[in-house]
Coordinates of C-alpha atoms in Angstrom, one line a residue:
N63 CA 0.0 0.0 0.0
Y64 CA 2.7 2.5 0.8
T65 CA 5.5 1.7 -1.6
N66 CA 6.4 4.5 -4.0
A67 CA 5.8 2.3 -7.0
H68 CA 2.2 1.7 -6.0
R69 CA 1.6 5.3 -4.7
Y70 CA 3.1 7.1 -7.7
I71 CA 3.4 5.0 -10.8
E72 CA 0.5 2.5 -10.8
M73 CA -2.1 5.2 -11.4
P74 CA -0.4 6.4 -14.6
L75 CA -0.2 2.8 -15.8
N76 CA -3.9 2.3 -15.1
Y77 CA -4.7 5.5 -17.0
L78 CA -2.8 4.2 -20.0
G79 CA -4.7 0.9 -19.8
Y80 CA -2.3 -1.4 -18.0
V81 CA -2.4 -3.6 -14.9
A82 CA 0.6 -3.8 -12.7
D83 CA 1.9 -7.2 -11.6
Y84 CA 4.2 -6.8 -8.6
V85 CA 7.5 -8.6 -8.0
T86 CA 10.4 -7.7 -5.6
P87 CA 14.1 -8.5 -6.0
D88 CA 13.5 -11.2 -3.4
D89 CA 10.9 -13.0 -5.5
A90 CA 11.3 -15.9 -7.8
L91 CA 11.7 -13.7 -10.9
P92 CA 10.4 -15.0 -14.2
E93 CA 13.2 -16.1 -16.5
R94 CA 11.5 -14.4 -19.5
L95 CA 8.5 -12.2 -19.9
D96 CA 5.9 -13.0 -22.6
P97 CA 5.6 -9.9 -24.7
R98 CA 2.0 -10.8 -25.6
I99 CA 1.1 -10.4 -21.9
H100 CA 3.6 -7.9 -20.4
A101 CA 4.3 -4.5 -22.1
G102 CA 7.4 -3.9 -20.1
I103 CA 9.1 -3.5 -16.7
V104 CA 8.9 -0.5 -14.4
T105 CA 11.2 -0.2 -11.3
W106 CA 11.1 2.2 -8.5
M107 CA 14.1 1.8 -6.1
T108 CA 15.2 4.4 -3.6
G109 CA 18.9 3.9 -2.7
G110 CA 20.8 0.6 -2.8
I111 CA 18.9 -2.6 -2.1
K112 CA 20.2 -5.9 -0.6
N113 CA 19.7 -7.9 -3.7
G114 CA 20.8 -5.2 -6.1
A115 CA 23.2 -7.4 -8.0
R116 CA 20.5 -10.0 -8.5
L117 CA 18.1 -7.3 -9.7
H118 CA 20.7 -6.0 -12.2
R119 CA 21.4 -9.4 -13.7
W120 CA 17.7 -10.1 -14.1
L121 CA 17.0 -6.7 -15.7
Q122 CA 19.9 -7.0 -18.0
A123 CA 18.7 -10.4 -19.1
Q124 CA 15.2 -9.0 -19.9
I125 CA 16.8 -6.1 -21.8
D126 CA 18.9 -8.5 -23.8
A127 CA 15.7 -10.4 -24.6
G128 CA 14.1 -7.2 -26.0
T129 CA 11.9 -6.2 -23.0
K130 CA 11.7 -2.4 -22.4
V131 CA 12.5 -1.1 -18.9
A132 CA 11.6 2.2 -17.3
I133 CA 13.7 3.1 -14.2
L134 CA 12.5 5.7 -11.7
D135 CA 14.3 7.4 -8.9
D136 CA 17.3 5.1 -8.6
F137 CA 18.8 2.2 -10.5
G138 CA 18.6 0.1 -7.4
F139 CA 22.0 -1.5 -8.0
E140 CA 25.6 -0.3 -8.1
L141 CA 26.3 1.3 -11.5
G142 CA 30.0 0.6 -12.1
Q143 CA 31.7 1.5 -15.4
S144 CA 31.1 -1.9 -17.1
T145 CA 27.5 -2.0 -15.9
A146 CA 26.9 1.5 -17.2
A147 CA 28.5 0.7 -20.5
R148 CA 26.1 -2.2 -21.2
L149 CA 23.3 0.3 -20.7
G150 CA 24.8 2.9 -23.1
L151 CA 26.0 5.1 -20.2
N152 CA 29.3 6.4 -18.9
I153 CA 30.3 7.2 -15.3
E154 CA 31.6 10.8 -15.2
P155 CA 33.7 12.6 -12.6
P156 CA 31.6 13.9 -9.7
P157 CA 30.0 17.2 -10.4
T158 CA 31.2 20.6 -9.1
A159 CA 28.4 22.7 -7.8
P160 CA 26.4 24.6 -8.9
L161 CA 24.4 22.6 -11.5
T162 CA 22.5 24.2 -14.3
L163 CA 19.7 22.6 -16.3
S164 CA 21.1 23.4 -19.7
Q165 CA 18.7 21.3 -21.8
S166 CA 15.3 19.7 -21.2
D167 CA 12.6 17.9 -23.1
P168 CA 9.0 19.3 -22.8
L169 CA 8.0 16.5 -20.5
I170 CA 10.5 17.9 -17.8
G171 CA 9.1 20.3 -15.3
F172 CA 5.7 18.8 -15.3
E173 CA 4.7 20.0 -11.9
M174 CA 7.9 21.7 -10.7
S175 CA 11.3 22.5 -12.2
P176 CA 13.7 19.8 -10.9
R177 CA 16.4 21.0 -8.6
P178 CA 19.0 18.3 -8.4
R179 CA 21.9 18.6 -5.9
A180 CA 25.5 18.0 -6.9
S181 CA 26.0 16.0 -3.7
T182 CA 23.4 13.4 -4.6
L183 CA 23.6 13.4 -8.4
L184 CA 24.5 10.1 -10.1
P185 CA 27.2 11.3 -12.4
I186 CA 26.2 9.6 -15.7
A187 CA 26.1 10.6 -19.3
I188 CA 24.7 9.0 -22.4
T189 CA 27.1 7.2 -24.8
A190 CA 24.5 5.2 -26.8
A191 CA 24.1 6.6 -30.3
D192 CA 20.3 6.2 -30.0
G193 CA 20.0 7.6 -26.5
V194 CA 17.9 10.8 -26.2
P195 CA 18.6 13.0 -23.1
L196 CA 15.5 14.3 -21.5
A197 CA 17.6 16.6 -19.3
T198 CA 21.2 17.8 -19.4
L199 CA 22.9 19.2 -16.4
T200 CA 26.1 21.2 -16.7
D201 CA 28.3 21.8 -13.6
A202 CA 30.6 24.7 -12.8
V203 CA 33.5 23.3 -14.9
G204 CA 31.3 22.5 -18.0
Q205 CA 31.0 18.8 -17.4
Q206 CA 27.6 17.5 -18.6
Y207 CA 25.3 14.8 -17.0
H208 CA 22.1 13.1 -18.1
P209 CA 19.8 12.4 -15.1
A210 CA 16.8 11.6 -17.4
A211 CA 16.8 9.9 -20.8
I212 CA 15.0 7.7 -23.3
M213 CA 17.4 4.8 -24.1
P214 CA 17.4 2.0 -26.7
W215 CA 16.4 -0.3 -23.8
G216 CA 13.8 1.9 -22.3
G217 CA 14.4 5.0 -20.2
Y218 CA 15.1 6.5 -16.7
L219 CA 14.1 9.4 -14.5
L220 CA 16.4 9.7 -11.6
D221 CA 16.0 11.5 -8.2
A222 CA 14.5 15.0 -8.6
F223 CA 13.2 14.2 -12.1
A224 CA 10.8 11.6 -10.6
V225 CA 8.7 12.6 -7.5
V226 CA 10.1 15.1 -5.1
E227 CA 8.9 15.6 -1.5
L228 CA 8.7 19.3 -0.9
P229 CA 11.0 20.3 2.0
G230 CA 9.3 21.5 5.1
I231 CA 5.8 20.7 3.8
E232 CA 4.6 17.4 5.1
G233 CA 2.7 15.2 2.6
Q234 CA 3.4 17.5 -0.4
S235 CA 5.1 15.9 -3.5
R236 CA 5.5 17.0 -7.1
W237 CA 6.4 15.2 -10.3
G238 CA 9.6 16.6 -11.9
A239 CA 8.6 15.0 -15.3
N240 CA 5.4 13.9 -16.9
P241 CA 4.9 10.3 -15.9
F242 CA 2.3 9.6 -18.5
T243 CA 4.4 10.7 -21.4
F244 CA 7.6 9.2 -20.0
L245 CA 6.1 5.7 -19.6
Q246 CA 4.7 5.8 -23.1
R247 CA 8.1 6.8 -24.6
A248 CA 10.3 4.6 -22.4
L249 CA 8.2 1.5 -22.8
R250 CA 7.3 2.2 -26.4
L251 CA 3.6 1.9 -25.6
P252 CA 1.5 2.3 -28.7
P253 CA -1.7 4.3 -28.8
R254 CA -4.4 1.9 -27.6
P255 CA -7.9 1.9 -26.1
A256 CA -7.8 2.1 -22.3
P257 CA -10.6 0.5 -20.3
D258 CA -11.9 3.4 -18.1
P259 CA -13.9 3.0 -14.9
S260 CA -14.3 6.7 -14.5
T261 CA -16.9 6.8 -17.2
A262 CA -19.9 4.8 -18.5
S263 CA -22.1 5.4 -21.5
G264 CA -20.1 8.5 -22.4
R265 CA -20.6 10.2 -19.1
R266 CA -18.5 10.6 -16.0
L267 CA -19.7 8.4 -13.2
L268 CA -21.2 9.9 -10.0
M269 CA -21.3 7.7 -6.9
V270 CA -21.9 8.4 -3.2
H271 CA -20.8 6.3 -0.2
I272 CA -21.1 7.1 3.5
D273 CA -19.0 5.6 6.3
G274 CA -21.2 5.1 9.4
D275 CA -18.9 7.0 11.9
G276 CA -20.8 9.3 14.1
F277 CA -24.2 7.7 13.7
P278 CA -25.1 8.5 17.4
S279 CA -23.6 12.0 17.3
L280 CA -25.9 14.8 18.2
G281 CA -26.5 17.5 15.5
E282 CA -26.0 21.1 16.4
F283 CA -29.6 21.9 15.5
P284 CA -32.7 22.7 17.5
G285 CA -33.7 19.7 19.5
S286 CA -30.2 18.1 19.2
P287 CA -31.3 15.3 16.7
F288 CA -29.0 12.5 16.0
A289 CA -26.6 13.2 13.1
A290 CA -28.0 10.0 11.4
Q291 CA -31.6 11.5 11.6
V292 CA -30.4 14.7 10.0
L293 CA -28.6 12.7 7.3
L294 CA -31.7 10.7 6.6
D295 CA -34.1 13.7 6.4
D296 CA -31.9 16.4 4.8
I297 CA -29.7 14.3 2.4
L298 CA -30.9 10.8 1.7
K299 CA -34.6 11.8 1.3
R300 CA -33.7 14.8 -0.8
Y301 CA -31.0 13.4 -3.2
R302 CA -32.6 10.3 -4.7
I303 CA -29.6 9.0 -6.5
P304 CA -27.7 5.8 -5.7
H305 CA -26.0 5.8 -2.3
A306 CA -24.2 3.2 -0.2
M307 CA -24.9 3.8 3.5
S308 CA -23.1 1.9 6.2
V309 CA -23.2 1.5 10.0
I310 CA -20.7 0.4 12.6
E311 CA -22.3 -2.3 14.6
A312 CA -20.8 -1.3 17.9
E313 CA -22.3 2.2 17.5
V314 CA -25.9 1.1 16.9
S315 CA -26.5 -2.4 18.3
P316 CA -28.1 -3.2 21.7
Q317 CA -24.8 -5.0 22.6
G318 CA -22.7 -2.1 21.5
L319 CA -21.4 1.1 23.1
Y320 CA -24.8 2.9 23.4
P321 CA -27.4 0.3 24.4
A322 CA -29.8 3.0 25.8
L323 CA -29.8 4.7 22.4
S324 CA -29.9 1.5 20.3
D325 CA -33.7 1.3 19.6
R326 CA -33.7 4.8 18.2
L327 CA -30.5 4.4 16.2
E328 CA -31.6 1.0 14.7
N329 CA -34.9 2.5 13.7
I330 CA -33.1 5.3 11.8
A331 CA -30.8 2.7 10.1
R332 CA -33.9 0.7 9.1
Q333 CA -35.5 3.7 7.5
M334 CA -32.3 4.5 5.6
F335 CA -31.9 0.9 4.4
A336 CA -35.5 0.8 3.2
L337 CA -34.9 3.5 0.7
P338 CA -34.7 2.1 -2.8
H339 CA -31.8 4.3 -3.8
V340 CA -29.7 3.2 -0.8
E341 CA -27.6 0.0 -0.9
I342 CA -26.6 -1.4 2.4
A343 CA -23.0 -1.6 3.7
S344 CA -21.2 -2.6 6.9
H345 CA -18.5 -0.3 8.3
T346 CA -17.4 -3.3 10.5
Y347 CA -18.1 -4.2 14.1
S348 CA -15.5 -2.2 16.1
H349 CA -14.0 0.0 13.4
P350 CA -10.4 -1.2 13.2
F351 CA -8.1 1.7 12.8
K352 CA -5.0 -0.3 11.7
W353 CA -6.1 -3.4 10.0
R354 CA -2.9 -5.4 10.0
K355 CA -2.0 -4.6 13.6
V356 CA -5.5 -5.1 15.2
F357 CA -5.3 -8.9 14.7
S358 CA -1.6 -9.2 15.6
D359 CA -0.8 -11.2 18.8
D360 CA 2.4 -9.2 19.1
D361 CA 0.9 -5.7 18.8
N362 CA -2.9 -5.9 19.6
D363 CA -3.3 -2.5 21.1
A364 CA -6.8 -1.6 22.2
S365 CA -6.4 1.8 20.6
Y366 CA -6.4 0.1 17.2
H367 CA -10.2 -0.3 17.4
L368 CA -13.2 1.0 19.3
S369 CA -12.9 0.0 23.0
I370 CA -15.4 -2.8 23.6
P371 CA -15.0 -4.6 27.0
G372 CA -13.8 -8.2 26.6
Y373 CA -13.6 -8.1 22.8
E374 CA -10.7 -9.7 21.0
P375 CA -10.8 -8.6 17.3
T376 CA -11.0 -11.2 14.6
P377 CA -11.5 -10.6 10.8
E378 CA -14.6 -12.9 10.9
R379 CA -16.3 -10.9 13.6
E380 CA -15.5 -7.6 12.0
I381 CA -16.6 -8.5 8.5
L382 CA -19.0 -11.5 8.6
G383 CA -20.4 -10.8 12.0
S384 CA -21.2 -7.2 11.3
I385 CA -22.9 -8.1 8.0
D386 CA -24.9 -10.8 9.7
Y387 CA -26.1 -8.3 12.3
I388 CA -27.3 -5.9 9.6
R389 CA -29.0 -8.7 7.7
S390 CA -30.8 -9.9 10.7
R391 CA -31.8 -6.7 12.4
L392 CA -31.7 -3.7 10.0
A393 CA -32.1 -4.8 6.4
P394 CA -35.6 -5.1 4.8
P395 CA -36.5 -8.6 3.9
G396 CA -34.9 -9.7 0.6
K397 CA -32.6 -6.7 0.3
P398 CA -29.0 -7.8 -0.1
V399 CA -26.2 -6.9 2.3
R400 CA -23.0 -7.7 0.6
L401 CA -20.8 -4.5 0.8
L402 CA -18.0 -3.8 3.3
L403 CA -16.5 -0.3 3.5
W404 CA -13.1 -0.7 5.1
S405 CA -12.5 1.4 8.2
G406 CA -9.4 3.2 9.6
N407 CA -6.4 3.0 7.4
A408 CA -8.4 0.7 5.1
A409 CA -5.3 -1.5 4.5
P410 CA -6.4 -5.1 5.1
D411 CA -4.1 -8.0 4.4
A412 CA -4.6 -10.8 1.9
D413 CA -6.3 -13.0 4.6
S414 CA -9.1 -10.4 5.1
L415 CA -9.5 -10.0 1.4
Q416 CA -9.7 -13.8 1.0
L417 CA -12.6 -13.7 3.5
I418 CA -14.4 -11.2 1.4
N419 CA -13.8 -13.3 -1.7
E420 CA -14.8 -16.6 -0.2
H421 CA -18.2 -15.2 1.0
K422 CA -18.9 -13.5 -2.3
L423 CA -18.9 -10.0 -0.7
L424 CA -17.9 -6.7 -2.2
D425 CA -15.4 -4.2 -0.6
M426 CA -14.1 -0.7 -1.1
N427 CA -12.1 2.1 0.6
G428 CA -8.5 3.1 1.0
G429 CA -6.3 4.9 -1.4
N430 CA -5.3 8.5 -1.0
T431 CA -6.7 10.6 -3.9
T432 CA -6.5 14.1 -2.5
M433 CA -5.4 16.2 -5.5
S434 CA -6.7 19.7 -4.9
L435 CA -5.7 23.3 -5.1
R436 CA -3.8 22.6 -1.8
R437 CA -2.1 19.5 -3.4
P438 CA -2.0 20.2 -7.1
T439 CA -0.3 17.0 -8.2
V440 CA -1.1 13.7 -9.8
A441 CA 1.2 12.2 -7.1
A442 CA -1.9 12.6 -4.9
V443 CA -4.1 10.5 -7.2
S444 CA -4.2 6.8 -6.3
S445 CA -4.5 3.8 -8.6
I446 CA -7.9 2.0 -9.1
G447 CA -7.0 -0.3 -6.2
V448 CA -4.3 -2.5 -4.7
H449 CA -3.5 -6.2 -5.2
Q450 CA -2.7 -8.3 -2.1
G451 CA -1.6 -11.7 -3.4
A452 CA -4.4 -13.2 -5.4
Y453 CA -6.9 -10.6 -4.2
F454 CA -7.8 -7.1 -5.3
Q455 CA -9.1 -4.3 -3.1
P456 CA -10.8 -1.4 -5.0
Y457 CA -10.0 2.0 -3.6
A458 CA -12.4 4.8 -2.9
P459 CA -11.9 7.0 -6.0
V460 CA -11.7 10.2 -3.9
M461 CA -11.0 10.7 -0.2
N462 CA -13.6 11.9 2.3
E463 CA -14.3 15.1 4.2
N464 CA -11.6 14.4 6.9
V465 CA -9.0 15.5 4.3
Y466 CA -10.7 18.8 3.7
T467 CA -11.5 19.6 7.3
N468 CA -8.1 18.9 8.8
D469 CA -9.2 15.6 10.4
W470 CA -12.5 17.1 11.5
T471 CA -10.9 20.0 13.4
G472 CA -12.2 22.7 11.0
P473 CA -13.1 24.5 9.0
F474 CA -16.2 22.3 8.9
Y475 CA -17.3 23.8 5.6
G476 CA -14.0 22.5 4.1
F477 CA -15.6 19.6 2.2
R478 CA -16.8 22.0 -0.4
D479 CA -13.2 22.0 -1.7
V480 CA -13.7 18.5 -2.9
I481 CA -15.2 20.2 -5.9
D482 CA -11.7 21.3 -6.9
T483 CA -10.6 17.6 -6.6
F484 CA -13.4 16.6 -8.9
R485 CA -12.4 19.3 -11.4
M486 CA -8.7 18.4 -11.3
T487 CA -9.3 14.7 -11.6
G488 CA -11.6 15.3 -14.5
E489 CA -9.5 17.6 -16.7
P490 CA -7.1 17.7 -18.5
R491 CA -7.2 13.9 -17.9
R492 CA -10.2 12.1 -16.6
L493 CA -8.6 10.2 -13.8
K494 CA -11.5 9.4 -11.5
P495 CA -15.2 9.4 -11.2
I496 CA -17.0 12.0 -9.1
N497 CA -17.1 10.2 -5.7
I498 CA -19.0 12.0 -2.9
Y499 CA -17.6 10.2 0.1
Y500 CA -18.1 11.3 3.7
H501 CA -19.1 10.2 7.3
T502 CA -22.4 10.4 9.1
Y503 CA -21.0 13.1 11.4
S504 CA -20.9 15.5 8.5
A505 CA -24.6 15.9 9.2
S506 CA -23.9 17.0 12.8
K507 CA -22.7 20.6 12.0
V508 CA -24.4 23.4 10.1
A509 CA -21.4 24.3 8.1
A510 CA -20.6 20.7 7.1
L511 CA -24.2 20.1 6.1
K512 CA -24.2 23.2 3.9
A513 CA -21.0 21.9 2.3
L514 CA -22.7 18.6 1.5
H515 CA -25.5 20.4 -0.3
T516 CA -23.0 22.5 -2.2
V517 CA -21.2 19.4 -3.4
Y518 CA -24.3 17.4 -4.3
D519 CA -25.8 20.4 -6.2
W520 CA -22.6 21.0 -8.1
A521 CA -22.3 17.3 -9.2
L522 CA -26.0 16.9 -10.1
A523 CA -25.8 20.0 -12.4
L524 CA -23.4 18.0 -14.6
P525 CA -24.1 15.4 -17.3
V526 CA -23.2 12.4 -15.2
Q527 CA -24.2 8.8 -14.8
P528 CA -25.2 8.0 -11.2
V529 CA -24.3 4.5 -10.1
F530 CA -24.2 2.5 -6.9
P531 CA -20.7 1.9 -5.4
S532 CA -21.3 -1.8 -6.1
D533 CA -21.5 -1.0 -9.8
Y534 CA -18.2 0.8 -9.7
I535 CA -16.6 -2.0 -7.7
A536 CA -17.6 -4.4 -10.4
M537 CA -16.0 -2.1 -13.0
A538 CA -12.8 -1.8 -11.0
H539 CA -12.5 -5.6 -10.8
N540 CA -13.4 -5.9 -14.5
F541 CA -10.4 -3.6 -15.3
D542 CA -8.2 -6.5 -14.4
T543 CA -10.1 -9.1 -16.4
L544 CA -11.1 -7.3 -19.6
S545 CA -9.0 -8.3 -22.5
L546 CA -7.8 -6.4 -25.6
A547 CA -5.9 -8.0 -28.5
R548 CA -5.0 -7.6 -32.1
A549 CA -4.9 -10.5 -34.6
L550 CA -1.6 -10.9 -36.3
D551 CA -3.4 -11.0 -39.7
D552 CA -5.6 -8.0 -38.9
P553 CA -3.6 -5.3 -37.1
D554 CA -6.2 -2.6 -37.8
T555 CA -8.7 -4.2 -35.5
V556 CA -8.7 -4.3 -31.7
H557 CA -10.8 -7.2 -30.2
I558 CA -12.4 -6.8 -26.8
R559 CA -13.4 -9.7 -24.6
N560 CA -14.8 -10.0 -21.0
A561 CA -16.2 -6.5 -20.9
D562 CA -18.9 -7.6 -18.5
A563 CA -19.3 -4.6 -16.1
L564 CA -16.8 -2.2 -17.7
R565 CA -18.1 -1.1 -21.1
S566 CA -16.2 2.2 -21.5
L567 CA -12.9 2.5 -23.5
R568 CA -11.0 5.8 -23.7
L569 CA -9.6 6.3 -27.2
P570 CA -6.5 8.6 -27.0
P571 CA -6.3 11.4 -29.6
D572 CA -3.5 9.5 -31.5
F573 CA -5.5 6.3 -31.8
A574 CA -7.0 5.6 -35.2
A575 CA -10.7 6.5 -35.3
P576 CA -13.0 3.4 -35.4
D577 CA -15.4 2.6 -38.3
L578 CA -18.6 2.4 -36.4
A579 CA -20.5 0.6 -39.2
N580 CA -17.9 -2.2 -39.1
S581 CA -17.1 -2.4 -35.4
P582 CA -19.5 -5.0 -33.9
G583 CA -20.4 -4.3 -30.3
L584 CA -19.4 -0.6 -30.5
A585 CA -22.4 1.7 -30.2
G586 CA -20.7 5.1 -30.5
T587 CA -18.3 7.6 -29.0
A588 CA -18.5 10.8 -26.9
S589 CA -15.9 13.6 -26.7
G590 CA -13.9 13.8 -23.5
P591 CA -11.2 16.0 -22.2
D592 CA -8.4 13.6 -23.2
G593 CA -9.8 11.7 -26.2
R594 CA -13.1 10.0 -27.0
F595 CA -15.0 7.6 -24.8
A596 CA -16.3 4.5 -26.7
T597 CA -19.4 2.8 -25.4
L598 CA -19.6 -0.9 -25.9
A599 CA -23.0 -2.6 -26.1
A600 CA -21.8 -6.1 -25.3
S601 CA -19.1 -8.0 -23.5
R602 CA -17.5 -8.9 -26.8
A603 CA -16.7 -6.2 -29.4
S604 CA -14.2 -5.2 -32.1
L605 CA -12.9 -1.8 -33.0
R606 CA -11.9 -1.6 -36.6
A607 CA -10.0 1.4 -37.8
G608 CA -11.6 3.4 -40.6
T609 CA -13.9 6.2 -41.6
T610 CA -17.4 6.6 -40.4
A611 CA -19.9 8.6 -42.4
A612 CA -20.8 11.8 -40.5
D613 CA -24.5 11.1 -40.7
L614 CA -24.4 7.4 -39.5
P615 CA -26.7 7.1 -36.5
R616 CA -24.8 6.4 -33.4
F617 CA -25.0 6.5 -29.6
V618 CA -23.3 9.4 -27.8
S619 CA -24.1 9.3 -24.1
A620 CA -26.6 8.5 -21.4
N621 CA -27.2 8.7 -17.7
G622 CA -27.9 5.0 -17.7
R623 CA -26.3 1.8 -18.9
L624 CA -26.7 0.8 -22.5
T625 CA -27.9 -2.8 -22.3
H626 CA -28.7 -3.5 -26.0
W627 CA -27.7 -2.0 -29.4
Q628 CA -28.6 -3.7 -32.7
R629 CA -28.2 -2.1 -36.1
H630 CA -30.6 -2.9 -38.9
P631 CA -30.5 -1.4 -42.5
K632 CA -32.8 1.5 -41.6
S633 CA -33.2 1.3 -37.8
I634 CA -31.5 0.7 -34.6
D635 CA -33.0 -1.2 -31.6
F636 CA -31.5 -0.3 -28.2
A637 CA -32.3 -0.4 -24.5
L638 CA -31.2 1.8 -21.6
K639 CA -31.5 1.3 -17.8
A640 CA -30.8 4.0 -15.3
Y641 CA -31.4 4.8 -11.6
I642 CA -33.0 8.2 -12.3
P643 CA -35.2 9.3 -15.2
L644 CA -33.4 8.8 -18.5
S645 CA -31.6 11.4 -20.4
F646 CA -29.5 10.5 -23.4
T647 CA -28.0 11.8 -26.6
L648 CA -28.0 10.2 -30.1
S649 CA -26.3 11.5 -33.2
H650 CA -28.5 11.1 -36.3
P651 CA -29.9 13.0 -39.3
A652 CA -32.9 15.2 -38.6
D653 CA -35.4 13.0 -40.4
C654 CA -34.8 10.0 -38.1
R655 CA -37.6 9.3 -35.6
L656 CA -37.2 7.8 -32.1
Q657 CA -40.0 5.5 -30.9
T658 CA -40.9 3.5 -27.8
G659 CA -43.8 1.1 -27.4
Q660 CA -45.9 4.1 -26.3
G661 CA -45.2 6.2 -29.4
S662 CA -42.7 8.8 -30.7
V663 CA -40.2 10.6 -28.6
A664 CA -39.3 14.2 -29.5
A665 CA -35.9 15.6 -28.9
T666 CA -35.6 18.2 -26.2
G667 CA -32.8 19.9 -28.0
R668 CA -30.0 19.4 -30.6
D669 CA -26.5 20.5 -31.5
G670 CA -25.9 19.7 -35.1
L671 CA -26.5 16.0 -35.6
E672 CA -26.6 15.4 -31.8
H673 CA -30.2 15.1 -30.5
H674 CA -30.9 15.2 -26.8
Y675 CA -33.8 13.2 -25.3
R676 CA -35.5 12.8 -21.9
L677 CA -37.9 10.2 -20.6
D678 CA -39.8 10.0 -17.3
T679 CA -38.9 6.3 -17.0
T680 CA -35.7 4.8 -15.8
D681 CA -35.8 1.8 -18.1
A682 CA -36.7 1.9 -21.8
T683 CA -36.5 -0.2 -25.0
L684 CA -36.4 2.1 -28.0
T685 CA -36.1 2.1 -31.8
L686 CA -34.5 4.8 -33.9
R687 CA -35.9 4.7 -37.5
C688 CA -34.2 6.5 -40.3
P689 CA -35.5 6.7 -43.9
R690 CA -32.1 6.4 -45.5

């Protein structure tokens, strides 16, 4: 969870459409990588490592076999003259301060201008004829060094040209080079469709989930109502979009911390869980704060979870027990309870994730996406999730109000600044969905409640697709299992398989436009800030490069899932399913007519060939008929 490779580089790899498989120099390293499966190797080492020589031998063998390697921060092994020579580098005399950045590629200075120090600079220069320096440093006597370069074997960004921790400012980092561009160039990654769980049906996702903390808190309102009651009346009943709501069992149950309040608290929870737009989640039994330590015999500190007399924490009680409690006492008959929202540091180990997997549950939380005007860096944007052994934990796309209120010490209106996070993770690259994530105690203070209204109203004014967190979790898992491939005899076509939950592909600007008429399973594309978002209508599809007639009827976007799309010579049958009344956009000539089983549907507006429609229903089967 806390390695630099995971924190800083996995997100850019995800954005480019790649899944990271982790190995360490201590692992049984594969003798050869299959280029049909792995696009390259990325290393992030800081300082020398115990098995540096072994790492070097393995990397050199992969380079010799043709695999591209991208090295960040440090080589991780001693770079002697002979080792450097094999990599097309030369060890130069140590530099004499001061250093001057005398040449740099446009990808350098991405978030701050690198300021390398002569005392820590690795004194190397390129000798390979095909090596391209990304940065050249010149010292006081005119000696030149290359701390960043694209090489015949890949490329490297060292020290200040990767991620720099800003001195004297805790938790603030900046990229000295553009990681997206560097990875593409170093690993020779071709333009390709990227499965994208930030978007569905051409629109950015909107999801809301609430950790149960503070359910019994008293609101600072007349009559001192429970924060949970304020949340129910002022938020959940007002904003009838998909939510996941959770409770901490020890906060609400008769056997918990507040038995005298339990009847009233459980009644509020039952009302929440009865709402059709609320899916039910557990936020555990005792709210572990440090998941790997709370179950440790060596370090089982009571401060690692809520203090419950006589309780010895176990994963089974925290996860399965809390879900059974909600099922038996709080959930309406027949309504599923299958979602766990991790508590505390949200960093469970593989054994806890195995428990989730074995009982066919869903889970989410963790990560640290806090990019904002106060932290204007993609280094503060987490990957889709984290792999622990054979198991995958989806992260919360964006962090909660604690980050924006200084750990709930104020200002309590601070959560309105999450709108900056939504904007900055939406453009110029769409990195995350809009995820409104907070705790029950946000409904205990006037300023915090007003901030929630500001955030909801901002998000709902946008063309979004509201989804349940369980929908997003399925997409996050599908990112790992969706397959893209090209046939050797048909390089102009990309074949997609296993697109079960994730039906959105981001097509970068330099990717060849698809021929919609000859791309089965592809319904259409919508413009985005960083390319076009292609919507698939089936789990199997093909994108064939070519030209599409401007007036070919096509799907653009919708606030619901496209569940069916079938072209006929003069018509298209399709179906949409949403959680709120349908709105959608189709591109077609003006003489086409849209019909449902109840009659014709008139467009509510148009922009050129794009026609906008609204229906009062959330589920519709439609036919677009065109005379030509």
